[in-house]
Short mmCIF file of C-alpha atoms in Angstrom, two decimals:
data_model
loop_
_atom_site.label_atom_id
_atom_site.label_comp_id
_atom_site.label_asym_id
_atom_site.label_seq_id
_atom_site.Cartn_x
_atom_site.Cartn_y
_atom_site.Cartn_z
CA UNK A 1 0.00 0.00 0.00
CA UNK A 2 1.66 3.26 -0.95
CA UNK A 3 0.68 6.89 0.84
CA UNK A 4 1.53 10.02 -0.98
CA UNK A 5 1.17 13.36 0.52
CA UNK A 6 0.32 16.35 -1.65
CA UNK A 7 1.41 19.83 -0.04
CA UNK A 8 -1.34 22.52 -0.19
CA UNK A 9 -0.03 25.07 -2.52
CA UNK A 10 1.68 28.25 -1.24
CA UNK A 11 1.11 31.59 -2.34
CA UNK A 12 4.85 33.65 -3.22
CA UNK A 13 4.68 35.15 0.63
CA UNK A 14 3.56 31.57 2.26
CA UNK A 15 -0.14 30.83 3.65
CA UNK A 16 0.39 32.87 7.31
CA UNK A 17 0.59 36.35 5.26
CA UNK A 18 -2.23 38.59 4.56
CA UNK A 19 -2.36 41.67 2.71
CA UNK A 20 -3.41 44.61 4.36
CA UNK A 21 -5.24 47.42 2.65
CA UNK A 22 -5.14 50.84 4.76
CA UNK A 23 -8.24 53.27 3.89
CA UNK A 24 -7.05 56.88 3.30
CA UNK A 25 -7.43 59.55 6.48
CA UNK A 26 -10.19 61.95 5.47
CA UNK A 27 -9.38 65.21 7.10
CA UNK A 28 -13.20 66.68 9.07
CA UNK A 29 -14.85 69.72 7.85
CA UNK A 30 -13.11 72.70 9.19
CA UNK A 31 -15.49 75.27 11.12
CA UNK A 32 -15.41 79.06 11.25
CA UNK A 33 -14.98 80.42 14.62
CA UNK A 34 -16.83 83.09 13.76
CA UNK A 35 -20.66 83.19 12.56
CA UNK A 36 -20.89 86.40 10.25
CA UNK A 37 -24.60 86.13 9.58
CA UNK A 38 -25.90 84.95 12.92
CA UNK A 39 -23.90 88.55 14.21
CA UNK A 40 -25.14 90.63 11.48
CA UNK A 41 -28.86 88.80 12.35
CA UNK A 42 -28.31 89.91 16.38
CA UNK A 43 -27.51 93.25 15.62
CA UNK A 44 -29.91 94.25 12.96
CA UNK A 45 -32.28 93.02 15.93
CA UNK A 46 -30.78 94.64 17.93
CA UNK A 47 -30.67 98.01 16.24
CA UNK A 48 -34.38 97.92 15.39
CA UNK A 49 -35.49 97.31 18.51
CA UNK A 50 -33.51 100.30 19.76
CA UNK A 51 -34.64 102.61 17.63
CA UNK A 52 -38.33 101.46 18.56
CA UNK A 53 -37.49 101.91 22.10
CA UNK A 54 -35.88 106.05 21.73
CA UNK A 55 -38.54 106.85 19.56
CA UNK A 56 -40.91 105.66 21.97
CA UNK A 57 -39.22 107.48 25.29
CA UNK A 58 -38.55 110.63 23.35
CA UNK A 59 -42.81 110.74 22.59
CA UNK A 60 -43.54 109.83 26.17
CA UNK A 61 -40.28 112.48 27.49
CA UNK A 62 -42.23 115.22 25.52
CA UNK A 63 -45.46 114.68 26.87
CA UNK A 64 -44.66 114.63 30.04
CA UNK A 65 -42.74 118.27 29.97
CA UNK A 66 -44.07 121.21 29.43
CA UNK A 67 -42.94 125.44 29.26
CA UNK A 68 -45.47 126.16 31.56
CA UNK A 69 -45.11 126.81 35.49
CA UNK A 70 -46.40 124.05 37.83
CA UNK A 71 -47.19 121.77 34.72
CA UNK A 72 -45.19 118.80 33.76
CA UNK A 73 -42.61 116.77 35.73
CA UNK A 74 -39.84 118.60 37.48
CA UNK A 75 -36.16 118.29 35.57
CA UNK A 76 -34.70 115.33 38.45
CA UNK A 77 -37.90 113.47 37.67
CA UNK A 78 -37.35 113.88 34.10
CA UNK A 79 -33.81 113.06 34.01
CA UNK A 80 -33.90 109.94 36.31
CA UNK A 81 -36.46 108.62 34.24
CA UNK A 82 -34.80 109.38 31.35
CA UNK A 83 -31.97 107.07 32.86
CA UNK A 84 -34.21 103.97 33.89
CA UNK A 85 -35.45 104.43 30.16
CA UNK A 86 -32.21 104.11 28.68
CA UNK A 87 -30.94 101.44 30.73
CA UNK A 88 -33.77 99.15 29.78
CA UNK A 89 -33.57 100.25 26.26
CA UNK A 90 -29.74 98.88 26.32
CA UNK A 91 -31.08 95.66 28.27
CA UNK A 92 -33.45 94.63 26.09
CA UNK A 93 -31.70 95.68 22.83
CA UNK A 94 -28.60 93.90 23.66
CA UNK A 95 -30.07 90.95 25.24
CA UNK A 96 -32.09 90.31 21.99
CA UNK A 97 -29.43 90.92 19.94
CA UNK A 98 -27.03 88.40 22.01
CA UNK A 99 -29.22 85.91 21.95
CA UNK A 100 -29.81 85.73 18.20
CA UNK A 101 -26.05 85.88 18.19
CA UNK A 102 -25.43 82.68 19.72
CA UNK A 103 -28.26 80.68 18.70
CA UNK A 104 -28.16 81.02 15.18
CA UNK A 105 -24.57 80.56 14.89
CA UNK A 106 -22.81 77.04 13.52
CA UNK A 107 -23.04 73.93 16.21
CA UNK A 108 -19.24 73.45 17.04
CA UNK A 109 -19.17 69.59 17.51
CA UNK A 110 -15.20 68.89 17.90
CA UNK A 111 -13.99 72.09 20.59
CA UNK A 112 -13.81 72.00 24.24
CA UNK A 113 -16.85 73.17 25.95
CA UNK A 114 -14.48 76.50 27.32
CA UNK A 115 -13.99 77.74 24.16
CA UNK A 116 -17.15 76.94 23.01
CA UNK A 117 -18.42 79.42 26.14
CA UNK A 118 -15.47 81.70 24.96
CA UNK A 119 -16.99 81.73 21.33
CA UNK A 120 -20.61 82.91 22.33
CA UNK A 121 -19.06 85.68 24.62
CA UNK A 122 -17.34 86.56 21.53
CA UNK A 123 -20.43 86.33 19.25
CA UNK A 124 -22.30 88.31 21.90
CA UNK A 125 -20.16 90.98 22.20
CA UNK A 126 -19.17 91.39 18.38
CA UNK A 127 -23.02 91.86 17.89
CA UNK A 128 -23.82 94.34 20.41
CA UNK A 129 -20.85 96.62 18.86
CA UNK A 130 -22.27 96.07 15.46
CA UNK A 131 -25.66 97.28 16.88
CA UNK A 132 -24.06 100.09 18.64
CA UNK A 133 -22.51 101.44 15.61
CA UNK A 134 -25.76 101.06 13.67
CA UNK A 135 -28.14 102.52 16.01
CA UNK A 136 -25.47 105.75 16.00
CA UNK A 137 -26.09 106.35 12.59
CA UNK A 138 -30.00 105.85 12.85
CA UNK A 139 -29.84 108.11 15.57
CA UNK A 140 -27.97 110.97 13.43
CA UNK A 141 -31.03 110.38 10.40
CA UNK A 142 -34.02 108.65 11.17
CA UNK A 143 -34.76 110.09 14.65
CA UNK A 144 -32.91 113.50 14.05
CA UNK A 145 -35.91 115.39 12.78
CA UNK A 146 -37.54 114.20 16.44
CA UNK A 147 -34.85 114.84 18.23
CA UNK A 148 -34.10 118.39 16.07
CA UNK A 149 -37.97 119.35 17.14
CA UNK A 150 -37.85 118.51 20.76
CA UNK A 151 -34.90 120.70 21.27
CA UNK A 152 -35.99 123.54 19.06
CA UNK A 153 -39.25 123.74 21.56
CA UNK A 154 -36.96 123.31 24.56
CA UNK A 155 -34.84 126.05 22.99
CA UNK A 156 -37.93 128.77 22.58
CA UNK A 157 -38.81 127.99 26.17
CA UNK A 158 -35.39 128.99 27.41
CA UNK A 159 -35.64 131.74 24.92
CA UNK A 160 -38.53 133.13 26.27
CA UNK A 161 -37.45 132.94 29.82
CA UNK A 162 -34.26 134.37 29.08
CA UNK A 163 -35.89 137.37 27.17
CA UNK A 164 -38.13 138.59 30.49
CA UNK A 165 -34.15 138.99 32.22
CA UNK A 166 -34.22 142.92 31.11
CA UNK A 167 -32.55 144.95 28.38
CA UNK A 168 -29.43 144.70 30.40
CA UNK A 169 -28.64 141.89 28.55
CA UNK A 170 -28.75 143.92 24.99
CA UNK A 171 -26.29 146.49 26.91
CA UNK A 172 -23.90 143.58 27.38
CA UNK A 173 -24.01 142.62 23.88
CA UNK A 174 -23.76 146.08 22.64
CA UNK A 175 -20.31 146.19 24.47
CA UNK A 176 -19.31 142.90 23.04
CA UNK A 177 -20.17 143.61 19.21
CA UNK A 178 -19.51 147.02 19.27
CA UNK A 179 -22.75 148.51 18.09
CA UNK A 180 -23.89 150.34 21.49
CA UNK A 181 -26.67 152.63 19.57
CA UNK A 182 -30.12 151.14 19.95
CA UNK A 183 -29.34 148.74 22.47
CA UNK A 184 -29.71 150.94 25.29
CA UNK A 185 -32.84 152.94 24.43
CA UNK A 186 -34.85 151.78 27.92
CA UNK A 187 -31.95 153.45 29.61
CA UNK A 188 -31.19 156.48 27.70
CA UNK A 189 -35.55 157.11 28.11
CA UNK A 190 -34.96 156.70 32.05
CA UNK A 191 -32.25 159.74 31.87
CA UNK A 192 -34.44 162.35 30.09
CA UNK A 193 -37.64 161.01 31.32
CA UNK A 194 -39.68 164.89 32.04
CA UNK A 195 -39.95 165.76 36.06
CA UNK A 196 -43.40 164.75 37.27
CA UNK A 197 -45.25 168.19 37.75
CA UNK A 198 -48.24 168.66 40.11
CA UNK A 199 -51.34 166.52 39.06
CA UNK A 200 -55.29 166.08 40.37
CA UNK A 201 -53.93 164.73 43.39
CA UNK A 202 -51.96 167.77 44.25
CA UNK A 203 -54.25 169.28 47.30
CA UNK A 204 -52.67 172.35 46.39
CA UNK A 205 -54.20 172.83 42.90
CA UNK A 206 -58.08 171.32 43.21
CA UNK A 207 -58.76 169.02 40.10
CA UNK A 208 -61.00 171.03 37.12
CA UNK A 209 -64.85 171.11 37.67
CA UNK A 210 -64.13 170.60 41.36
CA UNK A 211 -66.29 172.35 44.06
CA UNK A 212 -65.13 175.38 45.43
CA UNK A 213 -64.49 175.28 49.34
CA UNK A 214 -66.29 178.56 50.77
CA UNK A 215 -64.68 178.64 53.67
CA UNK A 216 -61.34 178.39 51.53
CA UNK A 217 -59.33 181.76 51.00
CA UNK A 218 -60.10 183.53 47.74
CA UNK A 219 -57.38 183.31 45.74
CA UNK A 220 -55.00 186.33 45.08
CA UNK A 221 -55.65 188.87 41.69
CA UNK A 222 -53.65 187.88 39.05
CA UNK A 223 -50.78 190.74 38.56
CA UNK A 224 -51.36 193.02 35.81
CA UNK A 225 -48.82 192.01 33.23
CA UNK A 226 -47.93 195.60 30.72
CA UNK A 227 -46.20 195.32 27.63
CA UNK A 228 -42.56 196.09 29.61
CA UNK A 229 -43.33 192.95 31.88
CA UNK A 230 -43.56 191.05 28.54
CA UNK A 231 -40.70 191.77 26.77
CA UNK A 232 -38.87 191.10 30.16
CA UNK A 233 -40.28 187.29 30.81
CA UNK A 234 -37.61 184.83 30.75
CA UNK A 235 -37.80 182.31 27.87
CA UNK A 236 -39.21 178.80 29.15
CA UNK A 237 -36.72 176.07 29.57
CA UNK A 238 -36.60 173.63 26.35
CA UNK A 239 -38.21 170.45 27.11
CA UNK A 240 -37.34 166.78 24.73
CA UNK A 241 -40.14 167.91 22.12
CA UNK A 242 -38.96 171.62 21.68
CA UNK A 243 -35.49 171.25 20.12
CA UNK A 244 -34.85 170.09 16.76
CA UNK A 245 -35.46 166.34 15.73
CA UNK A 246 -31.84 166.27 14.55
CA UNK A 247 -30.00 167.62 17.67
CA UNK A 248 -31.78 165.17 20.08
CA UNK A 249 -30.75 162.33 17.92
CA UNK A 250 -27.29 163.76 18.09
CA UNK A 251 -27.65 163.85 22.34
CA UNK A 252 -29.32 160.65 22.39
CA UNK A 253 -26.63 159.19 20.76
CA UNK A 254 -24.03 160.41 22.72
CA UNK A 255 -25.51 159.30 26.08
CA UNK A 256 -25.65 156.03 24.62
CA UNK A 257 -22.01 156.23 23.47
CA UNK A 258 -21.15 157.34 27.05
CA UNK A 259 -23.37 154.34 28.95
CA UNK A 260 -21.58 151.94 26.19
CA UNK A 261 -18.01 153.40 28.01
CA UNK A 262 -19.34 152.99 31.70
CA UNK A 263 -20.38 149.44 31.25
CA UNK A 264 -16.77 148.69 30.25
CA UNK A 265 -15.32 150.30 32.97
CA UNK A 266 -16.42 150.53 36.78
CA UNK A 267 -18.82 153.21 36.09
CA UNK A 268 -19.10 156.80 35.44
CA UNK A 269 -16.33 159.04 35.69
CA UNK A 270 -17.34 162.13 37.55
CA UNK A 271 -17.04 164.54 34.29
CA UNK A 272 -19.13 162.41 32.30
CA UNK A 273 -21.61 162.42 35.71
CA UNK A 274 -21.55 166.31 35.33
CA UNK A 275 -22.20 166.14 31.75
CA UNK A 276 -25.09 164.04 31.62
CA UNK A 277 -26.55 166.06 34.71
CA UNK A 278 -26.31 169.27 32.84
CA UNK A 279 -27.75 167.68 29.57
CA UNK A 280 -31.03 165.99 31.28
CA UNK A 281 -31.71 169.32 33.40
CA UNK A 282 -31.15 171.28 29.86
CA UNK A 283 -33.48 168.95 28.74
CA UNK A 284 -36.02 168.12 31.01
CA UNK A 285 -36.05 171.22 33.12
CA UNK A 286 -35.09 169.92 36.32
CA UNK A 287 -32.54 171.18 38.78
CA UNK A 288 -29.30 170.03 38.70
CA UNK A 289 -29.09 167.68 42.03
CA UNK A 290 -31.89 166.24 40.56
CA UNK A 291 -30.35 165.81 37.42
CA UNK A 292 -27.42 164.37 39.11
CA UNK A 293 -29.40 161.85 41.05
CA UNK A 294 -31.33 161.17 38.48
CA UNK A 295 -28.21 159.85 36.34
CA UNK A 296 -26.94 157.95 39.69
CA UNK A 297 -29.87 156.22 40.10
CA UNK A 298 -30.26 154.88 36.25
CA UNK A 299 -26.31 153.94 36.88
CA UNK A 300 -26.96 152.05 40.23
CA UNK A 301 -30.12 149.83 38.54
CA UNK A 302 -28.11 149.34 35.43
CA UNK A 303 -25.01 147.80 37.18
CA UNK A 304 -27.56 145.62 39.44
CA UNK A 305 -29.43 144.85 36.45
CA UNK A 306 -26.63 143.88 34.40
CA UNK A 307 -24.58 142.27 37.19
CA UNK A 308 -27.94 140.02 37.30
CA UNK A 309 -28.42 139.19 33.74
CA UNK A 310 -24.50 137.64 33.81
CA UNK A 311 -24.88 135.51 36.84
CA UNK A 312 -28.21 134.02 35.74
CA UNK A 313 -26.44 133.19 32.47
CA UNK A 314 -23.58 131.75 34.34
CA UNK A 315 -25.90 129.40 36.35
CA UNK A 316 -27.39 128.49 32.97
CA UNK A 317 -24.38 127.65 31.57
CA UNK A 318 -23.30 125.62 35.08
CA UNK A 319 -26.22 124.23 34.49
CA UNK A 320 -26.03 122.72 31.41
CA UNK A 321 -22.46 121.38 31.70
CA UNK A 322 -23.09 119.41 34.52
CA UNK A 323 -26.46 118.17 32.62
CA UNK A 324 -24.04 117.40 29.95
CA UNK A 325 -21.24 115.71 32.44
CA UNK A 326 -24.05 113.52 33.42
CA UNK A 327 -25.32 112.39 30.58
CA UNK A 328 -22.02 111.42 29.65
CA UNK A 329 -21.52 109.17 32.42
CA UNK A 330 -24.60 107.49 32.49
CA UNK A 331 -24.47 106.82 28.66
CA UNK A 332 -21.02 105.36 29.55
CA UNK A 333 -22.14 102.77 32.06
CA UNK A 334 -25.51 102.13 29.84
CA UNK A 335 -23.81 101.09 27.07
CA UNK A 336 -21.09 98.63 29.88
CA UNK A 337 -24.34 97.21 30.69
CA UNK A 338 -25.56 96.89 27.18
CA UNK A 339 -22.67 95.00 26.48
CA UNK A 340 -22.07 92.96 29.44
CA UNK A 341 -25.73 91.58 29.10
CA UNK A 342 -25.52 90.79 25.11
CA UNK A 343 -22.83 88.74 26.01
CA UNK A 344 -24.35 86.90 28.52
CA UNK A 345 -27.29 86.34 26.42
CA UNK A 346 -25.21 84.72 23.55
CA UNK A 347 -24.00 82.26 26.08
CA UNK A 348 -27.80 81.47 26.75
CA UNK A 349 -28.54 81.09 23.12
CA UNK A 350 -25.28 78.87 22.27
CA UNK A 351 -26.24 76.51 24.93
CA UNK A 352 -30.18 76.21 23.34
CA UNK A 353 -28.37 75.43 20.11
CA UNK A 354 -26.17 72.77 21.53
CA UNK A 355 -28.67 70.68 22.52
#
């Protein structure tokens, strides 16, 4: 009996080796850090809804103001609330634009959940700078015409309060534009204002029609007055209506000329003092003390007038700067807030979209 043994065939490497194939590494999708259109989205939103918002508190700021006394809210009431308006303005703006931010941005599958926080602060904070800068230049053309109106009216009631401060204030400005003539008319008419002569209420001269006392002393006979006692009368002093149109111009303007040089000085000197005292009693027929007085008195209300008008503008202008000053700063830590919350509110929105 023979036995043969056939060998199983071998392939050139042998029967224990096996080829291995390797599959090529596919590299994953890269994604963007940043979300352009979900920022633009937040911002747009956010912008809007800002714009809604000022339009809205500058109606109900106007209606609740008004030029006349004891009506309207008092300036603290109106700016705090103007404050508490702006705040929530910011809030709401920025927390609706944050949160569009982050949850319409791309799902990051292959980060670390820090930077994924990281990258919705980012998103947040991108969108409400985006807003910021858009609602700016809304506010400088869509709203302007509001905005333009509500100051013009809160410009003619200033107006019109500063206008009742006296016609010192037109003295002032004569001095500082040079043109002194017609400024000072209210003053110039106090100088050669006429002396007040005996009226009906003058016991001593009973009023026309009046009934004769009996028991009252007749009065004396009129002098006989002959044709010498004529030509001697003296001539009647000249009063503002007797002298000639042109020469009272010409004194008129020369008073004003020498108030105009008082108000840049300390006052009168004492020649000009005599001057004008001789003019008004040439003028108006009074004595000179009174003349003199008279011309001291106008100076004295003048100054006080004058010295009035200046420190009410001062206040007006303290006023306004510190209105300004705090405007400033609250606008400053409106918009912090604005910020701080959009940010926070992309981190909400990331986290809806993550899960």
């Amino acid at each position: 009996m023979s036995t043969r043994f056939d060998p199983p065939e071998r392939g050139p490497l042998g029967p224990d080796v096996a080829t291995v194939v390797t599959a090529p590494v596919v590299a994953p999708p890269s994604e963007s850090a940043v979300s352009w259109g979900a920022i633009f989205a937040g911002a747009a939103a956010a912008a809007a809804l800002s714009l809604i918002l000022l339009i809205l508190g500058v109606g109900l700021g106007l209606s609740s103001v008004s030029p006349w006394s004891f009506e309207g809210v008092s300036k603290e009431t109106f700016g705090w609330s103007s404050i508490i308006w702006l705040t929530f303005t910011a809030l709401a703006a920025s927390g609706l634009g944050g949160y569009l931010a982050g949850r319409l941005r791309t799902k990051w599958t292959q980060i670390h959940g820090d930077e994924t926080y990281f990258r919705d602060t980012a998103h947040g904070f991108v969108s409400w700078a985006v807003a910021t800068l858009l609602t700016a230049g809304l506010l400088t053309s869509a709203i302007g015409g509001v905005l333009g109106t509500g100051a013009k009216v809160a410009g003619a009631t200033a107006g019109a309060a500063v206008s009742t401060a006296g016609v010192a204030a037109a003295g002032a400005g004569s001095v500082a534009a040079a043109a002194p003539e017609g400024d000072l008319n209210y003053w110039v008419d106090s100088l050669f204002r006429s002396a007040t002569s005996a009226g009906p209420s003058d016991p001593a001269v009973p009023p026309p029609g009046a009934p004769m006392d009996p028991n009252a002393a007749p009065p004396p006979p009129a002098a006989s007055v002959g044709p010498r006692d004529t030509r001697m009368a003296a001539p009647p002093r000249p009063t503002p209506g007797n002298g000639p149109m042109g020469d009272r111009r010409e004194v008129r303007a020369e008073v004003n000329r020498i108030i105009v040089n008082s108000l840049q000085g300390d006052g009168l000197d004492p020649a000009d003092t005599q001057y004008l005292s001789q003019l008004i009693a040439r003028e108006t027929g009074m004595s000179q003390a009174e003349a003199q007085a008279r011309v001291t008195d106008v100076q004295t209300r003048m100054r006080a007038a004058l010295e009035k008008t200046k420190n009410t503008a001062k206040q007006a202008a303290d006023d306004a700067r510190k209105a300004a000053a705090y405007a400033a700063l609250w606008l400053f830590i409106t918009l912090l807030i604005g910020a701080f919350f959009a940010s926070l509110s992309a981190t909400w929105g990331g986290r809806r979209r993550d899960l």
